[in-house]
PDB file of C-alpha atoms in Angstrom:
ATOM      1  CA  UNK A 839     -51.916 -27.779 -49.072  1.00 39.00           C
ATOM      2  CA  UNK A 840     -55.532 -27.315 -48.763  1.00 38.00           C
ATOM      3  CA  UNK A 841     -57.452 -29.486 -50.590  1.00 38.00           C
ATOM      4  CA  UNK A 842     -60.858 -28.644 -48.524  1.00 38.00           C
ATOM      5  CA  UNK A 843     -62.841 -26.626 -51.215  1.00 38.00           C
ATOM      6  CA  UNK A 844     -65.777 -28.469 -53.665  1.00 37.00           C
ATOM      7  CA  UNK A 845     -64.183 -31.543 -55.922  1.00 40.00           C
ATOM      8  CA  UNK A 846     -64.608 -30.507 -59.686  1.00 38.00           C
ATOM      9  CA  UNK A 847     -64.316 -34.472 -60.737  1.00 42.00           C
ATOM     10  CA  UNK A 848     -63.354 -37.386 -58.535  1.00 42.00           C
ATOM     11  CA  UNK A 849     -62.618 -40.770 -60.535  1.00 43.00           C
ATOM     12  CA  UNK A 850     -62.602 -44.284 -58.242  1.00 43.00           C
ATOM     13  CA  UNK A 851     -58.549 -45.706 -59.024  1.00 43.00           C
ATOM     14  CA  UNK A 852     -59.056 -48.949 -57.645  1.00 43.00           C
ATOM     15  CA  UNK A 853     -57.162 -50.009 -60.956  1.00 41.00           C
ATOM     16  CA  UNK A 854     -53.535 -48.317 -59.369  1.00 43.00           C
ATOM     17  CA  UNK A 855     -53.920 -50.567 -56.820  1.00 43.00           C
ATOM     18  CA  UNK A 856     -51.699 -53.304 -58.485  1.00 45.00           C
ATOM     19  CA  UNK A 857     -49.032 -51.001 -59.709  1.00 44.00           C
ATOM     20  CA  UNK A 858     -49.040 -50.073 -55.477  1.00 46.00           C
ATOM     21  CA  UNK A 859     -49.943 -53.598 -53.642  1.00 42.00           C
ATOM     22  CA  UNK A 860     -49.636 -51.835 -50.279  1.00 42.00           C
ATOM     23  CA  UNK A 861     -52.286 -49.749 -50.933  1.00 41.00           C
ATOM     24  CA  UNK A 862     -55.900 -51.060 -50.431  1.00 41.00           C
ATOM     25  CA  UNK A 863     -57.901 -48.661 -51.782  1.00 41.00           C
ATOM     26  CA  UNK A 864     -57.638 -44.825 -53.295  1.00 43.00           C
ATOM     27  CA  UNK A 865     -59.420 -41.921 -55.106  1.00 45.00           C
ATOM     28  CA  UNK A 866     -57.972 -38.863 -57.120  1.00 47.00           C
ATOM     29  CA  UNK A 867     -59.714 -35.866 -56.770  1.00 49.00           C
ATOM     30  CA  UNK A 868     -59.166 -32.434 -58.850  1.00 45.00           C
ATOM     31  CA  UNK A 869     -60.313 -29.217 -56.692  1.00 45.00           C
ATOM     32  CA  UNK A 870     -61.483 -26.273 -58.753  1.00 43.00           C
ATOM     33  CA  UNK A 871     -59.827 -23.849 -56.480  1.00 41.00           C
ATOM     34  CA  UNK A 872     -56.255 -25.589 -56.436  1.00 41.00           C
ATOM     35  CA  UNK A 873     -54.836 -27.357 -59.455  1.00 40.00           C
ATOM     36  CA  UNK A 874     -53.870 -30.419 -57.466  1.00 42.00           C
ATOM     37  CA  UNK A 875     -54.209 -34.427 -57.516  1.00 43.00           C
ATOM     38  CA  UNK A 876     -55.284 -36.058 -53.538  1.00 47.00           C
ATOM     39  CA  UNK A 877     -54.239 -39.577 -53.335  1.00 47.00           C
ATOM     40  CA  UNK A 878     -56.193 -41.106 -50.402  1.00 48.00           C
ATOM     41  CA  UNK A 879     -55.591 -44.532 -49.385  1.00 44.00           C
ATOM     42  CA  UNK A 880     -56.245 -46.797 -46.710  1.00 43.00           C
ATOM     43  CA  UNK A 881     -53.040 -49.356 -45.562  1.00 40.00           C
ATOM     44  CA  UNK A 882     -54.156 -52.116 -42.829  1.00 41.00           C
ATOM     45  CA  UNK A 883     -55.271 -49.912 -40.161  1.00 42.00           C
ATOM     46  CA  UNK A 884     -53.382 -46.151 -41.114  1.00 40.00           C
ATOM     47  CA  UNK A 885     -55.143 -43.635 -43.496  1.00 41.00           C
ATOM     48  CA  UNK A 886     -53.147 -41.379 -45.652  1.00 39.00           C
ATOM     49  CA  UNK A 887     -53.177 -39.035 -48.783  1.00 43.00           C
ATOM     50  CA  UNK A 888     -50.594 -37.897 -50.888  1.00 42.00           C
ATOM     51  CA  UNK A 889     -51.013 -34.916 -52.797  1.00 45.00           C
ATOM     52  CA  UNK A 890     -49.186 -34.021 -56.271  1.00 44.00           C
ATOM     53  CA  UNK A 891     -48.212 -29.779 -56.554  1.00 40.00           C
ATOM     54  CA  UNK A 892     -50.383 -27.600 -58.496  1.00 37.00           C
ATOM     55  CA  UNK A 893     -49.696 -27.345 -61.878  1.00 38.00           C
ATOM     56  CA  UNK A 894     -48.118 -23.896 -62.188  1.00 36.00           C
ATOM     57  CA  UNK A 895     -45.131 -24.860 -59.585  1.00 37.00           C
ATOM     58  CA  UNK A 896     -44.551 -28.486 -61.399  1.00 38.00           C
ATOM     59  CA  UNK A 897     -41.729 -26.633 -63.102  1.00 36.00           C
ATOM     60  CA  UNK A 898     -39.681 -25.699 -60.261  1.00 40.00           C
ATOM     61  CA  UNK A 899     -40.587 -29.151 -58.624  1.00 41.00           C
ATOM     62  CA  UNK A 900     -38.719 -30.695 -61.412  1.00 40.00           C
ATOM     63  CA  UNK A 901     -35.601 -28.950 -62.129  1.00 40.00           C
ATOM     64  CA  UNK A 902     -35.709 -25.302 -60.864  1.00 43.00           C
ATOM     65  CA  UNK A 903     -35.425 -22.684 -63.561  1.00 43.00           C
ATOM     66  CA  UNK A 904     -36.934 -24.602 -66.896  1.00 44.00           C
ATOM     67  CA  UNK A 905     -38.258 -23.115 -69.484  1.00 47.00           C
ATOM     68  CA  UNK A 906     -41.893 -24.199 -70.101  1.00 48.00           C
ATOM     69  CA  UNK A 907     -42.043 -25.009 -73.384  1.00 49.00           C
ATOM     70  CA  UNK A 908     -39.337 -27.667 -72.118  1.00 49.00           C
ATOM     71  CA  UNK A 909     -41.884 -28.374 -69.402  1.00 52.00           C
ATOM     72  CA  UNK A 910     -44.675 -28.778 -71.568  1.00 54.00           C
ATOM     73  CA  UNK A 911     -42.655 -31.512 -73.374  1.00 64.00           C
ATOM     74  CA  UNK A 912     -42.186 -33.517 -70.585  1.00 81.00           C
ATOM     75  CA  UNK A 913     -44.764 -36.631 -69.905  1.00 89.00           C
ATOM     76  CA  UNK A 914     -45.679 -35.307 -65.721  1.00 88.00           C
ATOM     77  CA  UNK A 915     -48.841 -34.976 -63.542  1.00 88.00           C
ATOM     78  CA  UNK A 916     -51.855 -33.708 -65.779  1.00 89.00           C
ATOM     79  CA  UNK A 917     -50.108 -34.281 -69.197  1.00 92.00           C
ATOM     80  CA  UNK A 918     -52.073 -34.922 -72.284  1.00 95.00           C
ATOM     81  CA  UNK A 919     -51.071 -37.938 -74.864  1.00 96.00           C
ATOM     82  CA  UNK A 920     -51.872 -39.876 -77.864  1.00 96.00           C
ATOM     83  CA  UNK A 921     -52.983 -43.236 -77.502  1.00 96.00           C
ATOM     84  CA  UNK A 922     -52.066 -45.046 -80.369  1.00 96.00           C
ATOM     85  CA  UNK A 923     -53.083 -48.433 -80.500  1.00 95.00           C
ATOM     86  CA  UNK A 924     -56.642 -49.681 -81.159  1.00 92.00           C
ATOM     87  CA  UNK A 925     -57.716 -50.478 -77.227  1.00 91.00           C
ATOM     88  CA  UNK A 926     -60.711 -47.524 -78.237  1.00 92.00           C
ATOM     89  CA  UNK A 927     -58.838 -44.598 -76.297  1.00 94.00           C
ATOM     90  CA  UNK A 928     -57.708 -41.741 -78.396  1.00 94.00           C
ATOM     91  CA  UNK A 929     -56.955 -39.313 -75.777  1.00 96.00           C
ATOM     92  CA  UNK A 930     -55.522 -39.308 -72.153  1.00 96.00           C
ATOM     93  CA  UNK A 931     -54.173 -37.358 -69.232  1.00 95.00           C
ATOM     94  CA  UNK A 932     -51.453 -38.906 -66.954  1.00 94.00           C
ATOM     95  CA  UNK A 933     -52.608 -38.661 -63.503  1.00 93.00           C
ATOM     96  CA  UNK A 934     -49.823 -40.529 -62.136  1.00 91.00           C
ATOM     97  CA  UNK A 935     -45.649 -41.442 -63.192  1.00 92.00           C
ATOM     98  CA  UNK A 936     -45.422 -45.054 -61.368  1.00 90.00           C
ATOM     99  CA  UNK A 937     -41.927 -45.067 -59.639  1.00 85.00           C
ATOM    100  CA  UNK A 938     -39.577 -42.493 -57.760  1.00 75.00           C
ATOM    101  CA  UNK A 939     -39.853 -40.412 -60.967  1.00 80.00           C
ATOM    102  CA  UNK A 940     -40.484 -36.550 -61.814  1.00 83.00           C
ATOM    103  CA  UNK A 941     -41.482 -37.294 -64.847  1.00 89.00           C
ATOM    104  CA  UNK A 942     -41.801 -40.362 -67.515  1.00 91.00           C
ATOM    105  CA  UNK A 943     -40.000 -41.168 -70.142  1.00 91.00           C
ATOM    106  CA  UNK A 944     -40.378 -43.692 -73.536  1.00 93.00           C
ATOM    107  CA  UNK A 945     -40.668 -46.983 -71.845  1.00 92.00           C
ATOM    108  CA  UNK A 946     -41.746 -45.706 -68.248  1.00 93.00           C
ATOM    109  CA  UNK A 947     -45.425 -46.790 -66.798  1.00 94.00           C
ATOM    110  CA  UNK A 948     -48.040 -44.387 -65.798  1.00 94.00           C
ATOM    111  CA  UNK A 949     -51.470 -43.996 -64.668  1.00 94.00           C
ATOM    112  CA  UNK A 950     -53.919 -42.287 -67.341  1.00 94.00           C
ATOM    113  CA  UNK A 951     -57.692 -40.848 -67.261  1.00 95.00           C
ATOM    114  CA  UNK A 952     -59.156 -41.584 -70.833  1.00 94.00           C
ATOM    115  CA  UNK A 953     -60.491 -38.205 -71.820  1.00 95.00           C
ATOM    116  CA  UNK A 954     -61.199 -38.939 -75.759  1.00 92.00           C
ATOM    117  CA  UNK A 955     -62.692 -41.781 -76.878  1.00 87.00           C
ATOM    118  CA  UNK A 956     -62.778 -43.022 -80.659  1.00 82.00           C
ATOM    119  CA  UNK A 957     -65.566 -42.281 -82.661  1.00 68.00           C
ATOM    120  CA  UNK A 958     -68.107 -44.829 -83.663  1.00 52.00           C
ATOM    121  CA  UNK A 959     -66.605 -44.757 -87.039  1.00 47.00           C
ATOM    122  CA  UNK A 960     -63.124 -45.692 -86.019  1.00 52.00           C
ATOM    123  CA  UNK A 961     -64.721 -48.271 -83.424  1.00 46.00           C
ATOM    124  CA  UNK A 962     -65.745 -50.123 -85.990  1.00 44.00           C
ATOM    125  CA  UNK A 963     -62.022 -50.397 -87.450  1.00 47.00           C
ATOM    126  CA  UNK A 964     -60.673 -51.219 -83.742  1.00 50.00           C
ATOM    127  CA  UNK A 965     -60.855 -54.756 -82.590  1.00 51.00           C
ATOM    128  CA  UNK A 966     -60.849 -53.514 -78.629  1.00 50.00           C
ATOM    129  CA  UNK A 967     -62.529 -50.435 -78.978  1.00 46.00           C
ATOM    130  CA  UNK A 968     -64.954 -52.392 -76.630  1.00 52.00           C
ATOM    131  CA  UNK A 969     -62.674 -52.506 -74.077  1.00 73.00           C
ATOM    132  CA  UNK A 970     -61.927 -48.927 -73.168  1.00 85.00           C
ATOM    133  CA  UNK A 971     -64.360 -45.991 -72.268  1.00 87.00           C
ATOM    134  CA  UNK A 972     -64.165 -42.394 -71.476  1.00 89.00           C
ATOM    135  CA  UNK A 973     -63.409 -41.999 -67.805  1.00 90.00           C
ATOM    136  CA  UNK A 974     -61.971 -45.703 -67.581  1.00 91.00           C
ATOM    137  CA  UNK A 975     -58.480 -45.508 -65.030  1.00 92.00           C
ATOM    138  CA  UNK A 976     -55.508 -47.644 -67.104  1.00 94.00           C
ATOM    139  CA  UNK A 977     -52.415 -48.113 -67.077  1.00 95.00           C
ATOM    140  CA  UNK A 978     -50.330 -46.843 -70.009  1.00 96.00           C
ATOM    141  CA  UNK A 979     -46.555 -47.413 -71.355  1.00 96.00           C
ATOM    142  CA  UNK A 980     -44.909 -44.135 -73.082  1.00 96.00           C
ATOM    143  CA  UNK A 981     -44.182 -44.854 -76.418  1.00 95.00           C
ATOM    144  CA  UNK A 982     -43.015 -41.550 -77.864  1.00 94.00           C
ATOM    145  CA  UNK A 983     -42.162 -38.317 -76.105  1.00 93.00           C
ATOM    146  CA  UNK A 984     -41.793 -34.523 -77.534  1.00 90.00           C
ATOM    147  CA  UNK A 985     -38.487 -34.333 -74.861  1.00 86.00           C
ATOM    148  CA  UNK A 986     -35.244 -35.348 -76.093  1.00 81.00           C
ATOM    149  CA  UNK A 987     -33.491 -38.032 -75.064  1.00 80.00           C
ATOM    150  CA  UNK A 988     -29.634 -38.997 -75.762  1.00 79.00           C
ATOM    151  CA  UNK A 989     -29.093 -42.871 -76.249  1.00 80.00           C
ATOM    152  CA  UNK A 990     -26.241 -44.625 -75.124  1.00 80.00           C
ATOM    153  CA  UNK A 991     -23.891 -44.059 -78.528  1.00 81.00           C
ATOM    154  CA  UNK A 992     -24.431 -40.795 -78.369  1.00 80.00           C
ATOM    155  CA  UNK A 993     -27.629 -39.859 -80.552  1.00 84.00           C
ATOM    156  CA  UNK A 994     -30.321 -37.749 -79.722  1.00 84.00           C
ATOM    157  CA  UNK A 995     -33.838 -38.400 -80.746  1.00 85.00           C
ATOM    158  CA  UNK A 996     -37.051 -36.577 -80.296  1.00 86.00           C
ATOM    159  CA  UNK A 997     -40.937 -36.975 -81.564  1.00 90.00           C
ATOM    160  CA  UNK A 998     -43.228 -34.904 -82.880  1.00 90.00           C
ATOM    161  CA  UNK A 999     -45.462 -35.960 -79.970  1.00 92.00           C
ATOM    162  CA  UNK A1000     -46.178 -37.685 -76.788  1.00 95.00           C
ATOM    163  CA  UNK A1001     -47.968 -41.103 -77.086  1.00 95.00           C
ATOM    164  CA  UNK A1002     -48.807 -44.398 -75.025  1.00 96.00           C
ATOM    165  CA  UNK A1003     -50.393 -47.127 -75.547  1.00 96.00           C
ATOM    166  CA  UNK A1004     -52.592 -48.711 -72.888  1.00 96.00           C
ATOM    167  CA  UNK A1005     -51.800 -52.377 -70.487  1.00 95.00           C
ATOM    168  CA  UNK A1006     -53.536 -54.247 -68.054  1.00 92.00           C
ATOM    169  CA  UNK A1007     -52.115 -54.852 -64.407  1.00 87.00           C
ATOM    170  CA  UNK A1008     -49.787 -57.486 -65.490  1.00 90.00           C
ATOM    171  CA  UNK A1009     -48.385 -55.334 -68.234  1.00 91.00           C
ATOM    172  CA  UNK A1010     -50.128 -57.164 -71.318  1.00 93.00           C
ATOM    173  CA  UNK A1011     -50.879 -54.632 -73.970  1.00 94.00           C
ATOM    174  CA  UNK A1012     -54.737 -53.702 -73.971  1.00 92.00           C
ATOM    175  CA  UNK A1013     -54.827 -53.274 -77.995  1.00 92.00           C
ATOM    176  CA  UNK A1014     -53.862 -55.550 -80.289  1.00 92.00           C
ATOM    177  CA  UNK A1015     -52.541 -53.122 -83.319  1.00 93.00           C
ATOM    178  CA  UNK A1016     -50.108 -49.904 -82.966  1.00 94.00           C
ATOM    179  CA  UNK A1017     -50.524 -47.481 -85.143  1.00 92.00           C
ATOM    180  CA  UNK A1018     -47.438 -45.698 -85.691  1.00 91.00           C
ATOM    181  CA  UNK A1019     -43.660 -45.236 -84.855  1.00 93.00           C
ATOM    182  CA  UNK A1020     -42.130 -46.275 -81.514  1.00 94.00           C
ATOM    183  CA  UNK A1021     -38.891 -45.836 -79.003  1.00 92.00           C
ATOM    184  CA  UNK A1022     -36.591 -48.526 -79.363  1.00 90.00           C
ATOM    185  CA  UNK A1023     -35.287 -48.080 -75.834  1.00 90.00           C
ATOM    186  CA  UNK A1024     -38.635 -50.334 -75.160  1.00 92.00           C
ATOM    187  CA  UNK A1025     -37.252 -53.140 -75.674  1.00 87.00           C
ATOM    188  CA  UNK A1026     -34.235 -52.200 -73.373  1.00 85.00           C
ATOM    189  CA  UNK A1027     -37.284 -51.869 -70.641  1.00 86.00           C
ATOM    190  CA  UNK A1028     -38.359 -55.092 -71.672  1.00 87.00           C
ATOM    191  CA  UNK A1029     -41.038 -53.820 -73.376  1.00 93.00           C
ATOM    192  CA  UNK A1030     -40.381 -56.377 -76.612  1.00 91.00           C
ATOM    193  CA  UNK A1031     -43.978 -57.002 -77.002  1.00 93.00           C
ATOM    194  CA  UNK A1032     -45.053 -53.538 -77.781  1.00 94.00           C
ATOM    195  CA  UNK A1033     -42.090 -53.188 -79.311  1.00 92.00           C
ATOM    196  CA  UNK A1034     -43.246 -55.832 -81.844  1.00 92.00           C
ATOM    197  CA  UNK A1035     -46.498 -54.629 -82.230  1.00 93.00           C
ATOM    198  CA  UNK A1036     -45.267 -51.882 -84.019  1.00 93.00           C
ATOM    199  CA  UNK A1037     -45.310 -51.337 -87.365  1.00 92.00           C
ATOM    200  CA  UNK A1038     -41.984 -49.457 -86.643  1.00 91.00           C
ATOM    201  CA  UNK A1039     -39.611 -47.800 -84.419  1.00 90.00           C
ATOM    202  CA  UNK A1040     -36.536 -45.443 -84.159  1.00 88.00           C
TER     203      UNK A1040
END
């Protein structure tokens, strides 16, 4: 893929580096002509990059012939999602599923861009709305996802959106408060804290 053509943002993701300790160093970069996500990194003495697909083939990367409103449901490379606790970020794009995944799911870790920050009004209701800015690199826990998914007796259960909340590198939650509902297959990923954080979950 040819990635060669004028960056239209680059961001500094030093802060992946402990979800990926053999990588030393590494920068995303979106290119205006090509839809895509460079990973460079630098590993003892060997350079490489890693490059995610563009955006319009990320269905048939998954699962061949999906329909996209499926697609769009799923938590992948440039998704959007609700951040619900009170860290300070309201919204943020995935720019990375940690693991051998194609795509995350409610209790899976990613790598998020803050794109939405809360207002100074709603700062001053947020205990770490210090913490986070627009642009920061986090990590984030899914939470919630618009994609079904069938639990072990059987039952199906879906949300009316996709939401995360935000941790630091050794998985602590940023935020102190949730606001809202939550998976309960987080605390199966032994993700009891957030789970408890919550005000409720299904």
């Amino acid at each position: 893929m040819n990635l060669s053509c004028k960056p239209l943002h680059t961001y500094d993701v030093s802060y992946i580096i402990g979800a990926l300790p053999e990588v030393e160093s590494a920068k995303l970069r979106y290119t205006q002509h090509r839809p895509a996500i460079q990973l460079r990194a630098q590993h003892q003495n060997h350079s490489f990059s890693v490059c995610g697909p563009p955006s319009s083939s990320i269905a048939n990367h998954l699962s061949g012939d999906v329909p996209n409103d499926v697609v769009a449901k799923m938590i992948i490379l440039k998704s959007m999602l609700q951040c619900i606790d009170n860290s300070g970020a309201a919204l943020v794009e995935c720019v990375l599923v940690i693991g051998k995944k194609k795509a995350a799911r409610i209790g899976d870790r990613i790598v998020v861009v803050v794109q939405k920050h809360k207002g100074a009004a709603d700062n001053l209701m947020t205990t770490g709305a210090a913490r986070v800015r627009r642009g920061d690199i986090r990590h984030a826990v899914i939470v919630r996802t618009k994609y079904r998914s069938q639990r072990d007796d059987g039952s199906v259960i879906r949300f009316d959106d996709n939401a995360c909340v935000l941790v630091n590198k050794t998985g602590e939650p940023v935020g102190t408060r949730i606001n809202g509902v939550v998976g309960k297959e987080l605390g199966r990923k032994k993700w009891s804290k957030i789970l408890s954080m919550a005000p409720r979950s299904l």
